[in-house]
């Protein structure tokens, strides 16, 4: 199975996935790393791991569909079976979602459906929750709304800053994201509307 990872930033989740493919936990190939940001550290991680990169700036595209059609074209060329969003900070278009229906995963740093959007950690901290944590879910047209595959919790302490809290969440992300990808690759995830059934569980 061929995986494409899409990342905009530092790519620590991408690194966790690279490591779990390398050690055989995820039986698949990362065929390409796609980024919308030429400065993303994720690109260096791909180069170090010998993974092909495709960097496309959204600036010269008028619509999200036009931009996404270039990415989908590349993914089709590479025979991609699974698209993994790992800190890809762009909303993908309905065109992209349709092209890879039930084959796009995302990791979000809050317990969905709470704290959707690009500031999941900050918003949860500001709200004063005592428990938060990452959510791995399928991607649908509506932002952070797809069926939930796995979630994990972390406790929020009174002296947590956005940084310390995000560090705790990141650690859990590095566990649940490779796990969800492995389940997908092994055909163990069954989607029934909003409900996800995991075989062997
Ligand atoms: C992760 O914590 C991920 O949950 C979050 O961006 C971070 C990327 O970190 N994604 C979102 O907020 C999406 N709405 P990384 O680049 O080190 O993997």
CSV table of C-alpha atoms in Angstrom, one decimal, residues 68-69 71-73 75-76 80-83 92-104 139 141:
chain,number,residue,atom,x,y,z
A,68,UNK,CA,-5.9,20.5,-5.0
A,69,UNK,CA,-6.3,19.2,-8.5
A,71,UNK,CA,-2.0,17.5,-5.8
A,72,UNK,CA,-4.6,14.8,-6.7
A,73,UNK,CA,-2.9,14.4,-10.1
A,75,UNK,CA,-1.1,11.4,-5.9
A,76,UNK,CA,-2.8,9.4,-8.8
A,80,UNK,CA,-1.6,6.5,-3.6
A,81,UNK,CA,-4.0,4.4,-1.6
A,82,UNK,CA,-4.0,6.4,1.6
A,83,UNK,CA,-3.6,10.1,2.3
A,92,UNK,CA,-8.8,20.5,1.5
A,93,UNK,CA,-11.5,21.0,-1.1
A,94,UNK,CA,-14.6,18.8,-1.7
A,95,UNK,CA,-12.9,17.8,-5.0
A,96,UNK,CA,-10.0,16.3,-3.0
A,97,UNK,CA,-12.2,14.6,-0.5
A,98,UNK,CA,-14.3,13.0,-3.2
A,99,UNK,CA,-11.2,11.8,-5.1
A,100,UNK,CA,-10.0,9.9,-2.0
A,101,UNK,CA,-13.3,9.2,-0.2
A,102,UNK,CA,-12.8,7.4,3.1
A,103,UNK,CA,-9.0,7.3,2.3
A,104,UNK,CA,-7.9,10.5,4.0
A,139,UNK,CA,-11.5,13.7,6.5
A,141,UNK,CA,-15.8,18.1,3.4
